[in-house]
PDB file of C-alpha atoms in Angstrom:
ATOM      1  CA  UNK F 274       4.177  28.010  10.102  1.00 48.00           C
ATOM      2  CA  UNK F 275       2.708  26.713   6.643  1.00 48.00           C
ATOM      3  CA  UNK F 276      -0.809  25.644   6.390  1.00 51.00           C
ATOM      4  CA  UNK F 277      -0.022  22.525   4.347  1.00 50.00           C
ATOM      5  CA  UNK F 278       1.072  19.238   5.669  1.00 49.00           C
ATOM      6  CA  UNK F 279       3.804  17.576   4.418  1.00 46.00           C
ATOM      7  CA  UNK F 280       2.793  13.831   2.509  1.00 49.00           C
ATOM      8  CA  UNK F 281       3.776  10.994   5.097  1.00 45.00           C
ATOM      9  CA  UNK F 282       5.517   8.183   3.311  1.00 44.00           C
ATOM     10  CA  UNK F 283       3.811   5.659   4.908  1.00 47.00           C
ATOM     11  CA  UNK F 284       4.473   1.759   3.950  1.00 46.00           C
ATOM     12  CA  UNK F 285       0.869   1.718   2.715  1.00 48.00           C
ATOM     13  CA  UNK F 286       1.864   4.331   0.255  1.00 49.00           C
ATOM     14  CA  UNK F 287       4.976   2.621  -0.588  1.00 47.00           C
ATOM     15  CA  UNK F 288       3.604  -0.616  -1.225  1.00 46.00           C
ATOM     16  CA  UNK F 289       0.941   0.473  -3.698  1.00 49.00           C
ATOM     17  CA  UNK F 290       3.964   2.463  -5.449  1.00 44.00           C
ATOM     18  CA  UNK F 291       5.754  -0.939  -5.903  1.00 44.00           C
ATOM     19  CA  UNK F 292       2.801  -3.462  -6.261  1.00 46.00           C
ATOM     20  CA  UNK F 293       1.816  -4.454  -9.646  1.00 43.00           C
ATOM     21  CA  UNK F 294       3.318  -1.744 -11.638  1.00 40.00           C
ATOM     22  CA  UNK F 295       5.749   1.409 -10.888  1.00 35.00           C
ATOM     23  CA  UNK F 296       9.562   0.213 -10.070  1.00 36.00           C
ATOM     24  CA  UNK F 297       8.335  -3.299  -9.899  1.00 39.00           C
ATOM     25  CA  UNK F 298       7.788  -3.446 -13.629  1.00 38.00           C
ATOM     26  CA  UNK F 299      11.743  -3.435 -13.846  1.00 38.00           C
ATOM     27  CA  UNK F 300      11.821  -6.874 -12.328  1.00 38.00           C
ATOM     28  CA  UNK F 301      12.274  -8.752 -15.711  1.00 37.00           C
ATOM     29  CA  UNK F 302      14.336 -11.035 -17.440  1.00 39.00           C
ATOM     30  CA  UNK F 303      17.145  -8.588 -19.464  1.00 38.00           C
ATOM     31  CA  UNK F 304      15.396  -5.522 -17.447  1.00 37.00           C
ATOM     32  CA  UNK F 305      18.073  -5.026 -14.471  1.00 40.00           C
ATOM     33  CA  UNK F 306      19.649  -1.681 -16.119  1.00 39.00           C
ATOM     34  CA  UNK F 307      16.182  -0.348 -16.347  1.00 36.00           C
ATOM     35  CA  UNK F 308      15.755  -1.392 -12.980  1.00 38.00           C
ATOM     36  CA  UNK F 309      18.816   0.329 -11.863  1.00 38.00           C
ATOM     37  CA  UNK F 310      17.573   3.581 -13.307  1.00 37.00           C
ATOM     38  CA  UNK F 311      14.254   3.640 -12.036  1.00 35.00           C
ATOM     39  CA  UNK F 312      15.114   3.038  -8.196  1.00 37.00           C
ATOM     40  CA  UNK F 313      16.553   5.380  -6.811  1.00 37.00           C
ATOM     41  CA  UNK F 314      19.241   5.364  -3.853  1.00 36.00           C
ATOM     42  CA  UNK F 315      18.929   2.805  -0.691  1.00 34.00           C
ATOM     43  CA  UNK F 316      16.384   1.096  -3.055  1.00 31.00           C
ATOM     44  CA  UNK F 317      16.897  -2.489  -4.314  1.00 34.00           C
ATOM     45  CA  UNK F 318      18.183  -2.697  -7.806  1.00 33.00           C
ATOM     46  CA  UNK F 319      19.447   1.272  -7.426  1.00 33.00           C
ATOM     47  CA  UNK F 320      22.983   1.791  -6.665  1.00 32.00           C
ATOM     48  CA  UNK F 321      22.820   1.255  -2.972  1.00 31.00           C
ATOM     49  CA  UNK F 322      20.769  -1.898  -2.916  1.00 35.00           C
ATOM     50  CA  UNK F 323      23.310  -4.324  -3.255  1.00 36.00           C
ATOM     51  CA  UNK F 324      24.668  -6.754  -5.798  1.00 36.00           C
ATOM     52  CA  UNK F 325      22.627  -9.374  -4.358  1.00 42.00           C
ATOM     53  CA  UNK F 326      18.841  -7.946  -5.006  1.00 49.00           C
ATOM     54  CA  UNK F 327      17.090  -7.544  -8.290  1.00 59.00           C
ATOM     55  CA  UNK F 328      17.789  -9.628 -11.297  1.00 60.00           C
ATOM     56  CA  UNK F 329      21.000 -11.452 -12.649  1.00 50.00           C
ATOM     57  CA  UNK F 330      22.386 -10.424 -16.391  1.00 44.00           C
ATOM     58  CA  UNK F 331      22.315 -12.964 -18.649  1.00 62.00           C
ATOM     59  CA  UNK F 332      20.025 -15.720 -17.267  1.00 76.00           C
ATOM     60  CA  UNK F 333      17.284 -13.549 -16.162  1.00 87.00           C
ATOM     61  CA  UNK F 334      16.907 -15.527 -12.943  1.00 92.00           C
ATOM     62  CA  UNK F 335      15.085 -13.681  -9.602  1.00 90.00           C
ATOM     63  CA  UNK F 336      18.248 -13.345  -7.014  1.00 88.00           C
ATOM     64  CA  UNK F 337      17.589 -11.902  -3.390  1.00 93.00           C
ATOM     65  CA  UNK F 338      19.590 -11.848  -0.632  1.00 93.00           C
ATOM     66  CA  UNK F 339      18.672 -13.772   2.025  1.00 94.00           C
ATOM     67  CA  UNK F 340      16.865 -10.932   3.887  1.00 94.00           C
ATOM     68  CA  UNK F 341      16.703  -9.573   7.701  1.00 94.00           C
ATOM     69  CA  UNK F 342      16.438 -13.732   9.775  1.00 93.00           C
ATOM     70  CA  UNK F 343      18.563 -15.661   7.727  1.00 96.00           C
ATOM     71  CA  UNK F 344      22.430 -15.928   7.306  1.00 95.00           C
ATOM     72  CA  UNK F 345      22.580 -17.512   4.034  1.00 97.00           C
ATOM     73  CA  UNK F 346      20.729 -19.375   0.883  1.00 97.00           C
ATOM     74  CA  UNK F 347      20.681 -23.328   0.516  1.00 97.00           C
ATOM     75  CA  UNK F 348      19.366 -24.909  -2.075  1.00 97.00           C
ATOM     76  CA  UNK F 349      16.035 -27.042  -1.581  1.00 97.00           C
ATOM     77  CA  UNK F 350      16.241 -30.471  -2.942  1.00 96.00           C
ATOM     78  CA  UNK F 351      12.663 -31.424  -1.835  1.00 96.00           C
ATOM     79  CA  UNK F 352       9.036 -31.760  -4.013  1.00 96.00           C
ATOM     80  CA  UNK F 353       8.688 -28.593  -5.659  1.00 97.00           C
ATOM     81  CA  UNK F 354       4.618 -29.782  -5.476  1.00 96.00           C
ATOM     82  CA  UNK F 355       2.784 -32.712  -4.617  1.00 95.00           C
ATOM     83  CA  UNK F 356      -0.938 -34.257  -6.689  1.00 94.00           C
ATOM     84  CA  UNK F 357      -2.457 -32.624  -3.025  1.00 96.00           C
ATOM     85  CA  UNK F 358      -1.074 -29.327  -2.364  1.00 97.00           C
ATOM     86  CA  UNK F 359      -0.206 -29.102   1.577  1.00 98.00           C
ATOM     87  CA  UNK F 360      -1.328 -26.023   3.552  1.00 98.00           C
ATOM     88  CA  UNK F 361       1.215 -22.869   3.097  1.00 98.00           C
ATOM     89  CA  UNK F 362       3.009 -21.925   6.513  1.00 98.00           C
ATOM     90  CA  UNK F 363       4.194 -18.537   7.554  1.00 98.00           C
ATOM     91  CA  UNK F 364       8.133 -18.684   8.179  1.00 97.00           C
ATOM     92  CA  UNK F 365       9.853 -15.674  10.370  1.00 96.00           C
ATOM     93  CA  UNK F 366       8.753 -13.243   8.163  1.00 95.00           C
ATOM     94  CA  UNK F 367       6.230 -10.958   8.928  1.00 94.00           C
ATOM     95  CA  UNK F 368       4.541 -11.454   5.751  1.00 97.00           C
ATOM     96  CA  UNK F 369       1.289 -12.949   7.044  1.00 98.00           C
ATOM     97  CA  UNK F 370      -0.746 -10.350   4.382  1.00 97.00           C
ATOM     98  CA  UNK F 371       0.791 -12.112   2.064  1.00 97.00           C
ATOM     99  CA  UNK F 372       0.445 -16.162   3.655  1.00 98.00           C
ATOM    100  CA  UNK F 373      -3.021 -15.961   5.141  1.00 98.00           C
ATOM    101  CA  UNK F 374      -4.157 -14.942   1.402  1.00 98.00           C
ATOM    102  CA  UNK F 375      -2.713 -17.683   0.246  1.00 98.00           C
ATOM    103  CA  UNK F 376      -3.717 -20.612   2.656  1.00 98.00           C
ATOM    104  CA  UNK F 377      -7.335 -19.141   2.300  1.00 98.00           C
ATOM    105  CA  UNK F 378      -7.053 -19.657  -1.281  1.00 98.00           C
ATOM    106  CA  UNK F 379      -5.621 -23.010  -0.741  1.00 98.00           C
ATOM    107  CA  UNK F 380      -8.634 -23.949   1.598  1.00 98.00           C
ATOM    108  CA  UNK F 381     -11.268 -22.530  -1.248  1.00 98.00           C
ATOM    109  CA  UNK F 382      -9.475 -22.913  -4.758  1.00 97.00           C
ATOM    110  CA  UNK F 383      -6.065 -24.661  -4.742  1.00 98.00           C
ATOM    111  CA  UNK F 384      -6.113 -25.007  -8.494  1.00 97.00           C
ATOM    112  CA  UNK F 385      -5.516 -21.041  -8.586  1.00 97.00           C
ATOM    113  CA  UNK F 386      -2.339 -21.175  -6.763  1.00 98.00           C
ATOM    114  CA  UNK F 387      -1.146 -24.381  -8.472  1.00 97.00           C
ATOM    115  CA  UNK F 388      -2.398 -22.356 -11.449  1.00 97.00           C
ATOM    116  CA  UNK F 389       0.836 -19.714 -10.318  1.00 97.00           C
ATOM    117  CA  UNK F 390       3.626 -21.795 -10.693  1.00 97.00           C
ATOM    118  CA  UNK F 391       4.798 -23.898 -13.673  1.00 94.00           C
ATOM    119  CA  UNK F 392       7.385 -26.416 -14.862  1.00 88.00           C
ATOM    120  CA  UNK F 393      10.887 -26.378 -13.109  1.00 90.00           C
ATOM    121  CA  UNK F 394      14.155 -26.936 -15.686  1.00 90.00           C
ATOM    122  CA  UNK F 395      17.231 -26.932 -14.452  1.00 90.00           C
ATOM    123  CA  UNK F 396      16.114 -26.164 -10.603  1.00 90.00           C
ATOM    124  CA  UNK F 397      14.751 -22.950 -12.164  1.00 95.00           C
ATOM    125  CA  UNK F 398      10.569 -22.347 -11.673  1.00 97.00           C
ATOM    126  CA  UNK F 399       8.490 -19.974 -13.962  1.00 96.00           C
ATOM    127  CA  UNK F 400       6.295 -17.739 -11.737  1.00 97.00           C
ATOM    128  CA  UNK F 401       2.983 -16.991 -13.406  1.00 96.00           C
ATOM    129  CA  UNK F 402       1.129 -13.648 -11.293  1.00 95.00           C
ATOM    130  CA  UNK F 403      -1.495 -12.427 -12.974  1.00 93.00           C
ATOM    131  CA  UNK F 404      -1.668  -9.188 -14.421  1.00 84.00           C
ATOM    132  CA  UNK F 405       2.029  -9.461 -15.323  1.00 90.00           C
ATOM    133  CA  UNK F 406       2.928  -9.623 -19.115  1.00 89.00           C
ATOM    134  CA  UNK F 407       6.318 -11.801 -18.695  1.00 92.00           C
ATOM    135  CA  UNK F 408       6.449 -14.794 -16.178  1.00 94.00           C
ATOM    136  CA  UNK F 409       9.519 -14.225 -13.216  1.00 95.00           C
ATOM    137  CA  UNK F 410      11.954 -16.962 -13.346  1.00 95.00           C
ATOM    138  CA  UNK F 411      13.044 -17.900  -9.798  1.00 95.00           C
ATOM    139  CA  UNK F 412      15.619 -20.673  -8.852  1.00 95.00           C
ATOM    140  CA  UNK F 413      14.932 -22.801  -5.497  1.00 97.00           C
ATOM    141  CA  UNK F 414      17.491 -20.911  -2.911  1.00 97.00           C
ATOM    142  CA  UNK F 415      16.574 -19.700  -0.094  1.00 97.00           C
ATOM    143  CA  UNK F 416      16.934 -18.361   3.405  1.00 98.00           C
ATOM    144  CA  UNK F 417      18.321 -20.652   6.033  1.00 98.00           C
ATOM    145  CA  UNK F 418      19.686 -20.049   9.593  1.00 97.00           C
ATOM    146  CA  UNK F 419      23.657 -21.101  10.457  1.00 96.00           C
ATOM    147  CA  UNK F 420      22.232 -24.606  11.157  1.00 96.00           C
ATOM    148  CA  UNK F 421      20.744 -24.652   7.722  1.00 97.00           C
ATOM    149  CA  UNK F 422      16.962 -24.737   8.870  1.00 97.00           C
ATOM    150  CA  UNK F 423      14.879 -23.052   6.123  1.00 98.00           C
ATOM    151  CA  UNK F 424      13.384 -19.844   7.492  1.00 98.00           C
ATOM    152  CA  UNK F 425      10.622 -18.024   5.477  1.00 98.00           C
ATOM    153  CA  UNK F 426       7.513 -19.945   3.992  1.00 98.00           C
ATOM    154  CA  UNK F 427       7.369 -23.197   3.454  1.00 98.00           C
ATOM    155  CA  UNK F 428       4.952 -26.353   2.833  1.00 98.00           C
ATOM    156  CA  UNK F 429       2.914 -27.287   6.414  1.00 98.00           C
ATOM    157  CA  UNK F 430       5.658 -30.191   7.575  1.00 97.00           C
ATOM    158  CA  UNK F 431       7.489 -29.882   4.942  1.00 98.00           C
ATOM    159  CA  UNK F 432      10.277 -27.899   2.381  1.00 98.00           C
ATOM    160  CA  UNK F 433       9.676 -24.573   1.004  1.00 98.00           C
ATOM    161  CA  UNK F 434       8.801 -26.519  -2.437  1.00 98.00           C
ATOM    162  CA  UNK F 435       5.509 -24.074  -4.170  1.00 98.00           C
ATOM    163  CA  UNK F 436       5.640 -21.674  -1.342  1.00 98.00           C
ATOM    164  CA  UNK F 437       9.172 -20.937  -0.969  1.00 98.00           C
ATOM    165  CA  UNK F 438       9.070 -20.465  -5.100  1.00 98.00           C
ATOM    166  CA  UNK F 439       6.168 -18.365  -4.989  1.00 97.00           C
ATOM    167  CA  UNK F 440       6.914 -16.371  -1.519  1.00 97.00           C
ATOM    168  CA  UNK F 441      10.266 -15.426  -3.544  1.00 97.00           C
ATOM    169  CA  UNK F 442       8.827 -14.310  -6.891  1.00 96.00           C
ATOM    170  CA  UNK F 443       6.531 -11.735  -5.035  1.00 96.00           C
ATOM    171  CA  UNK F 444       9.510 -10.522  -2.947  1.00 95.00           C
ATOM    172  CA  UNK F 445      11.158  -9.963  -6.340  1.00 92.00           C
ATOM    173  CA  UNK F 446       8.423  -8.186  -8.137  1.00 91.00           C
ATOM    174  CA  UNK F 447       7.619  -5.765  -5.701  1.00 87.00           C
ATOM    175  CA  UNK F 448      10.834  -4.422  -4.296  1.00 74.00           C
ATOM    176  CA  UNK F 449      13.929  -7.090  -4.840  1.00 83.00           C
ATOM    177  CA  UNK F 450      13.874  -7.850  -1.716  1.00 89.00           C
ATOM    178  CA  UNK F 451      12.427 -10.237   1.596  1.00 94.00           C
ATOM    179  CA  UNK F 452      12.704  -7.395   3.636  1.00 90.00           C
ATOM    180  CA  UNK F 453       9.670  -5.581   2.022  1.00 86.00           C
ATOM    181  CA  UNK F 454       7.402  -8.683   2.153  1.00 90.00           C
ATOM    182  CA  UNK F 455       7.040  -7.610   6.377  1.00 90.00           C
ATOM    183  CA  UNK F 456       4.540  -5.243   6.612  1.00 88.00           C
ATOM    184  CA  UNK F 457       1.441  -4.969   4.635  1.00 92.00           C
ATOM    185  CA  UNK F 458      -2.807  -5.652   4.143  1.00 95.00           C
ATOM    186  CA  UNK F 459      -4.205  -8.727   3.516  1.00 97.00           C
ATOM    187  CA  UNK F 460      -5.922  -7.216   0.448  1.00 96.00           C
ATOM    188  CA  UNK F 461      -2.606  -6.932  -1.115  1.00 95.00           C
ATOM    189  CA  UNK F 462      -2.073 -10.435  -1.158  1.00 96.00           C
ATOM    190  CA  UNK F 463      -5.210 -11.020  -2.375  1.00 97.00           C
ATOM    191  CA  UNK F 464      -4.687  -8.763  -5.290  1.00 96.00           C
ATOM    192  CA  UNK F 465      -0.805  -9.899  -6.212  1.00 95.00           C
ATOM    193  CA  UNK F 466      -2.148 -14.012  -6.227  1.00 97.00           C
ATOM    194  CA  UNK F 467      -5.398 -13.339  -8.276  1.00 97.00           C
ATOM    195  CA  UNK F 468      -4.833 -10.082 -10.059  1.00 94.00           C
ATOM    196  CA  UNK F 469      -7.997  -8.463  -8.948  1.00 91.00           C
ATOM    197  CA  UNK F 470      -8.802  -5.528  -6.889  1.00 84.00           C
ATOM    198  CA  UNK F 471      -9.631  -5.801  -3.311  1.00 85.00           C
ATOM    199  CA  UNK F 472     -11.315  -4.241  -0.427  1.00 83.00           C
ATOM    200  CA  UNK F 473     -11.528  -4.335   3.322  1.00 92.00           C
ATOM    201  CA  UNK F 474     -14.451  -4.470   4.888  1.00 95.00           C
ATOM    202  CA  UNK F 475     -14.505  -2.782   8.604  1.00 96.00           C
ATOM    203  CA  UNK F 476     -18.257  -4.478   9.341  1.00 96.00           C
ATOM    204  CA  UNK F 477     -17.437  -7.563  10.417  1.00 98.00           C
ATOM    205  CA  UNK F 478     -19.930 -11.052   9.394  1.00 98.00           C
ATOM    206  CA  UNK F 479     -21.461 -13.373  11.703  1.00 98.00           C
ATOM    207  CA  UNK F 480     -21.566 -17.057  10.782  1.00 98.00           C
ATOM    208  CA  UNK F 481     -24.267 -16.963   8.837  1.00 98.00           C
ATOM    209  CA  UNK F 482     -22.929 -14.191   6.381  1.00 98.00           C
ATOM    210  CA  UNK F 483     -19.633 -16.150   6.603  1.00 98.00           C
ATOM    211  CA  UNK F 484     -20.908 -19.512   5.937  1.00 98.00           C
ATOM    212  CA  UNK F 485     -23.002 -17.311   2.693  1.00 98.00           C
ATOM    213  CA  UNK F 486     -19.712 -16.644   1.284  1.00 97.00           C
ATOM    214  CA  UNK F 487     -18.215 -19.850   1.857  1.00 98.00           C
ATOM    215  CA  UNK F 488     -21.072 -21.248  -0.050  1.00 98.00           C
ATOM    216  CA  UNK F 489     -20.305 -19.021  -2.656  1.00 97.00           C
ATOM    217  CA  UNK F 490     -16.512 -20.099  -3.500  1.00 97.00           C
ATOM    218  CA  UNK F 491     -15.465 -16.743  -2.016  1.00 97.00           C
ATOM    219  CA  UNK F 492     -11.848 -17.070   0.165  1.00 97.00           C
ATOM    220  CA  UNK F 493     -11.598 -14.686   2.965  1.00 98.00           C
ATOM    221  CA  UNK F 494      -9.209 -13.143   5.453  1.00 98.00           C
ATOM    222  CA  UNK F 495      -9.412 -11.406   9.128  1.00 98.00           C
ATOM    223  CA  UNK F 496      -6.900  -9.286  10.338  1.00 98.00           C
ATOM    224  CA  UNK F 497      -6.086  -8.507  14.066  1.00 98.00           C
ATOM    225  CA  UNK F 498      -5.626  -5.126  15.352  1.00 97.00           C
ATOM    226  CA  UNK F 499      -2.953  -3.313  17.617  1.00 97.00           C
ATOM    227  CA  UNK F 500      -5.114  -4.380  21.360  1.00 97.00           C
ATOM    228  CA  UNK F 501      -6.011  -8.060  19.859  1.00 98.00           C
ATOM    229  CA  UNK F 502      -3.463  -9.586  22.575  1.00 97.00           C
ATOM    230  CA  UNK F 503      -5.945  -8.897  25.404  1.00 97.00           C
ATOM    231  CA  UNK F 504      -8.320 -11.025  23.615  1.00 98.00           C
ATOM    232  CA  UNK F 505      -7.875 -14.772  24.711  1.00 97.00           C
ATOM    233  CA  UNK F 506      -8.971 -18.075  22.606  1.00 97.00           C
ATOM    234  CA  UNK F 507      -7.908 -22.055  22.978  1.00 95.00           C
ATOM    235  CA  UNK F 508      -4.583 -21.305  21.157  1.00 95.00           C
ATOM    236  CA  UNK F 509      -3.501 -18.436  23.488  1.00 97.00           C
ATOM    237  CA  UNK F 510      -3.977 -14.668  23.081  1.00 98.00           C
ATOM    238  CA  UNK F 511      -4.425 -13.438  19.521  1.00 98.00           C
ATOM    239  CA  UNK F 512      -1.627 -12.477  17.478  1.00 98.00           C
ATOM    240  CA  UNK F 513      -1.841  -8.195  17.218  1.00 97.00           C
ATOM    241  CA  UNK F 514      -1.315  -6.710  13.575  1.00 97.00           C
ATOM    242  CA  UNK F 515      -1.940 -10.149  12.202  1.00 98.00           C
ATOM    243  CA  UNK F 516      -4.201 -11.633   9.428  1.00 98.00           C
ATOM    244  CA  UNK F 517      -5.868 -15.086   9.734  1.00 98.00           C
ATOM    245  CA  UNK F 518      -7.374 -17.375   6.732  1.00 98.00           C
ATOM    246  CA  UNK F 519     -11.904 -17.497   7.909  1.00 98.00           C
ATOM    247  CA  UNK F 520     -12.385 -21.045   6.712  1.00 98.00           C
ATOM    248  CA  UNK F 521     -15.732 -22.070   7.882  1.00 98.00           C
ATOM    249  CA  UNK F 522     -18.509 -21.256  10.841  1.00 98.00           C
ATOM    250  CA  UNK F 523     -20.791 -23.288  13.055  1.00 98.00           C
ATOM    251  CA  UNK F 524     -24.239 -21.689  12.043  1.00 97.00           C
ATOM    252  CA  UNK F 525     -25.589 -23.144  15.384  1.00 98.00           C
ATOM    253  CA  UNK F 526     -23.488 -21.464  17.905  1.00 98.00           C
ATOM    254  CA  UNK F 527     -22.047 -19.029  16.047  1.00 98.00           C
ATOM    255  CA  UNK F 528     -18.689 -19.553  16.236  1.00 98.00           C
ATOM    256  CA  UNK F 529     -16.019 -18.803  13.632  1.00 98.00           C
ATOM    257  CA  UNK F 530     -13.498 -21.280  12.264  1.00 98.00           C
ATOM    258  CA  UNK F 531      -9.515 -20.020  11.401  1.00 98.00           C
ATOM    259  CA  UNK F 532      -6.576 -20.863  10.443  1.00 98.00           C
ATOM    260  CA  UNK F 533      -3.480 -19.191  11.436  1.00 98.00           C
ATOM    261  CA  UNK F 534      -0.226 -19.058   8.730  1.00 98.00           C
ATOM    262  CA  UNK F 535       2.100 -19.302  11.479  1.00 98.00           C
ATOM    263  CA  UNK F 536       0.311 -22.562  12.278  1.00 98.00           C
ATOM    264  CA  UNK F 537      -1.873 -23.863   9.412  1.00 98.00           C
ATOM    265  CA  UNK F 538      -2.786 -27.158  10.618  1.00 98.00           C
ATOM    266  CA  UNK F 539      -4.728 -25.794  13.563  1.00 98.00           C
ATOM    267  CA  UNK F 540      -8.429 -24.747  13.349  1.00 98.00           C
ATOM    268  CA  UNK F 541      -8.989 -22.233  15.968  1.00 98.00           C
ATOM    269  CA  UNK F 542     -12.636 -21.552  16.853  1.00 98.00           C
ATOM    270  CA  UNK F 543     -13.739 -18.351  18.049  1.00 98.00           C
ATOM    271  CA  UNK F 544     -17.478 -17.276  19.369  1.00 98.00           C
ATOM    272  CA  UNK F 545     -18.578 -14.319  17.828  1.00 98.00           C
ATOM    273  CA  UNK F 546     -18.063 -11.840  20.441  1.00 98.00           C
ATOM    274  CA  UNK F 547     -14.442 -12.899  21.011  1.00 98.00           C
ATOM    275  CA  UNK F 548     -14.149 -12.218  16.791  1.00 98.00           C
ATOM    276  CA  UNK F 549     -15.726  -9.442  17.235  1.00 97.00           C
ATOM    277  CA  UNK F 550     -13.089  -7.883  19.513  1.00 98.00           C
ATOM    278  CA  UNK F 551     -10.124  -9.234  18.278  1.00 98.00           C
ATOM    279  CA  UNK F 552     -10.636  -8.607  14.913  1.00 98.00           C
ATOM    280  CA  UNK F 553     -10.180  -5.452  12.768  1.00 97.00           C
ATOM    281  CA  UNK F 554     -11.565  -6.207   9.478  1.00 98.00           C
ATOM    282  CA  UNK F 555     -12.207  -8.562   6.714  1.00 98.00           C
ATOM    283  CA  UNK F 556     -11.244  -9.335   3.358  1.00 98.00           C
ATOM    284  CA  UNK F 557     -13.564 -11.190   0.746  1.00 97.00           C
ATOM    285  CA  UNK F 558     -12.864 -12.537  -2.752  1.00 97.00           C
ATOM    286  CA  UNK F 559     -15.215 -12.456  -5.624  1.00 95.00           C
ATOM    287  CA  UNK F 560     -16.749 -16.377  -6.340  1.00 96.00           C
ATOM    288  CA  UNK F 561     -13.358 -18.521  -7.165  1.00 95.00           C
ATOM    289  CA  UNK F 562     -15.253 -21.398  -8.298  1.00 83.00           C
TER     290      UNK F 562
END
C-alpha cells in the first residue's frame, strides 16, 4: 500500500479553484466558447452542464437555470433598489456564507454594496465585484416555486430587487450555477463583495473586543458549528453549519447582538457563554468607513 495520500477534492478546494479567477474568469460577455473549453465535463459551461448555465452568445447576458428548489424563472417587476437599502434575506439556498456577509455589510457600510450594482436598461443590471476587470451583466429572472413565490435571496419583505441581482451575478462568476452558491465560508463572501482577502479567526471576542471593532467600521460574521443545535437562545436552537451577521454587544452584560439571513429583521441576543459554545469562529473586515 503507497505511502502517499491521494488529494481530497473537497468543496473548500473547489471553491477557491472557481472564486475570483481560474474557470470563473470565462464568465464574460463574448467569453462562453472559452468557457466551454476550460470546464471540463459535468461542469457548468462544459459540455455536460447544460444549455441553460453560463453565458448567452450575442447579448452577453448571465443565464442560470433555476437551480436545485425552484421549478422555473419569473421575471421580477419590483424596485430593483430603494434611497434606504432594506436588510438582505437568505432564500432556500444554503448560501448563508454568502448572505450573512452581505447583511453585515449592509448593517456597517451599505454604500459598498449599493456601490456593486449599477444602472438597469432594458431589465438588464451591470454587476460591479471588485477585483473583476469587466462588469457581469445579469437580467432580473429568477427562481420561483410552481406557485410563482420567489425562492433564493431577496429584499427583507420584499422582491429579490439588489439581492436577487447580486445573489445571481456571484452564482455566475464562480461556477454558472445556484447550485454551487450552497456550501461555503463566510470569508468567501467577504472576499467576492469587497475584493479583499480574508481570515477566520478561531478565538472568539467578548463584547468589548466586539463593540472595538464595531467602533472601528469593521463588519463581522460568526459561523455555527456541526453540535450548535444543542445550544438554545430566544429564537430556538442555533442553526448548525450556519453563519450569522455580529452587529453590536451590550458592554454591560456581555451579551452579543445577531442577525440571522434567514431572518434579518430579528436581533437575537446571546450571553457570552451561550456564543461561546455555539459558535465556531469569526470573520472581521478591515475599517469600511
Amino acid at each position: 500500500m503507497s505511502g502517499s495520500r491521494p488529494r481530497v477534492r473537497t468543496w473548500r478546494r473547489t471553491l477557491r479553484a472557481l472564486a475570483l479567477e481560474g474557470r470563473a474568469r470565462a464568465a464574460r460577455p463574448g467569453a462562453d466558447e472559452r468557457a466551454r473549453n476550460l470546464a471540463g465535463p459535468g461542469i457548468p459551461g462544459g459540455e455536460t452542464g447544460g444549455a441553460a448555465h453560463g453565458i448567452s452568445g450575442a447579448d452577453g447576458v448571465l443565464h442560470l437555470s433555476s437551480g436545485p428548489h425552484a421549478t422555473a424563472l419569473a421575471l421580477d417587476r419590483g424596485p430593483l433598489a430603494t434611497p434606504v437599502l432594506l436588510r438582505p434575506r437568505q432564500g432556500r439556498l444554503g448560501d448563508c456564507w454568502l448572505m450573512a456577509p452581505m447583511l453585515a455589510l449592509h448593517e456597517t457600510a451599505p454604500e459598498r454594496l449599493r456601490a456593486l450594482i449599477g444602472e438597469e436598461t432594458d431589465g438588464i443590471v451591470t454587476v460591479r465585484l471588485p477585483g473583476l476587470e469587466e462588469p457581469l451583466r445579469v437580467d432580473r429572472r429568477f427562481p420561483v416555486d410552481a406557485r410563482g413565490v420567489f425562492q433564493y435571496g431577496r429584499r427583507d419583505g420584499a422582491n429579490p430587487g439588489w439581492v436577487g441581482v447580486l445573489e445571481k451575478a456571484i452564482a455566475g462568476h464562480i461556477a454558472g450555477d445556484y447550485a454551487f452558491l450552497q456550501r461555503g465560508l463566510a470569508r468567501y463572501g467577504f472576499a467576492l463583495l469587497l475584493g479583499e482577502r480574508m481570515r477566520t479567526s478561531l478565538r472568539l471576542p467578548d463584547a468589548g473586543q466586539v463593540l472595538a471593532w464595531r467602533a472601528e467600521g469593521r463588519a463581522l460574521c460568526a459561523s455555527t458549528h456541526p453540535l450548535s443545535l444543542r445550544v438554545p437562545s430566544a429564537a430556538g436552537p442555533l442553526p448548525p453549519n450556519h453563519v450569522f451577521a455580529v452587529v453590536g454587544a451590550d458592554a454591560t452584560s456581555g451579551h452579543l447582538h445577531l442577525r440571522n439571513p434567514v431572518r434579518p429583521a430579528e436581533l437575537l441576543v446571546l450571553d457570552a457563554r451561550s456564543f461561546r459554545r455555539g459558535f465556531l469562529s469569526v470573520d472581521v473586515t478591515a475599517p469600511l468607513r
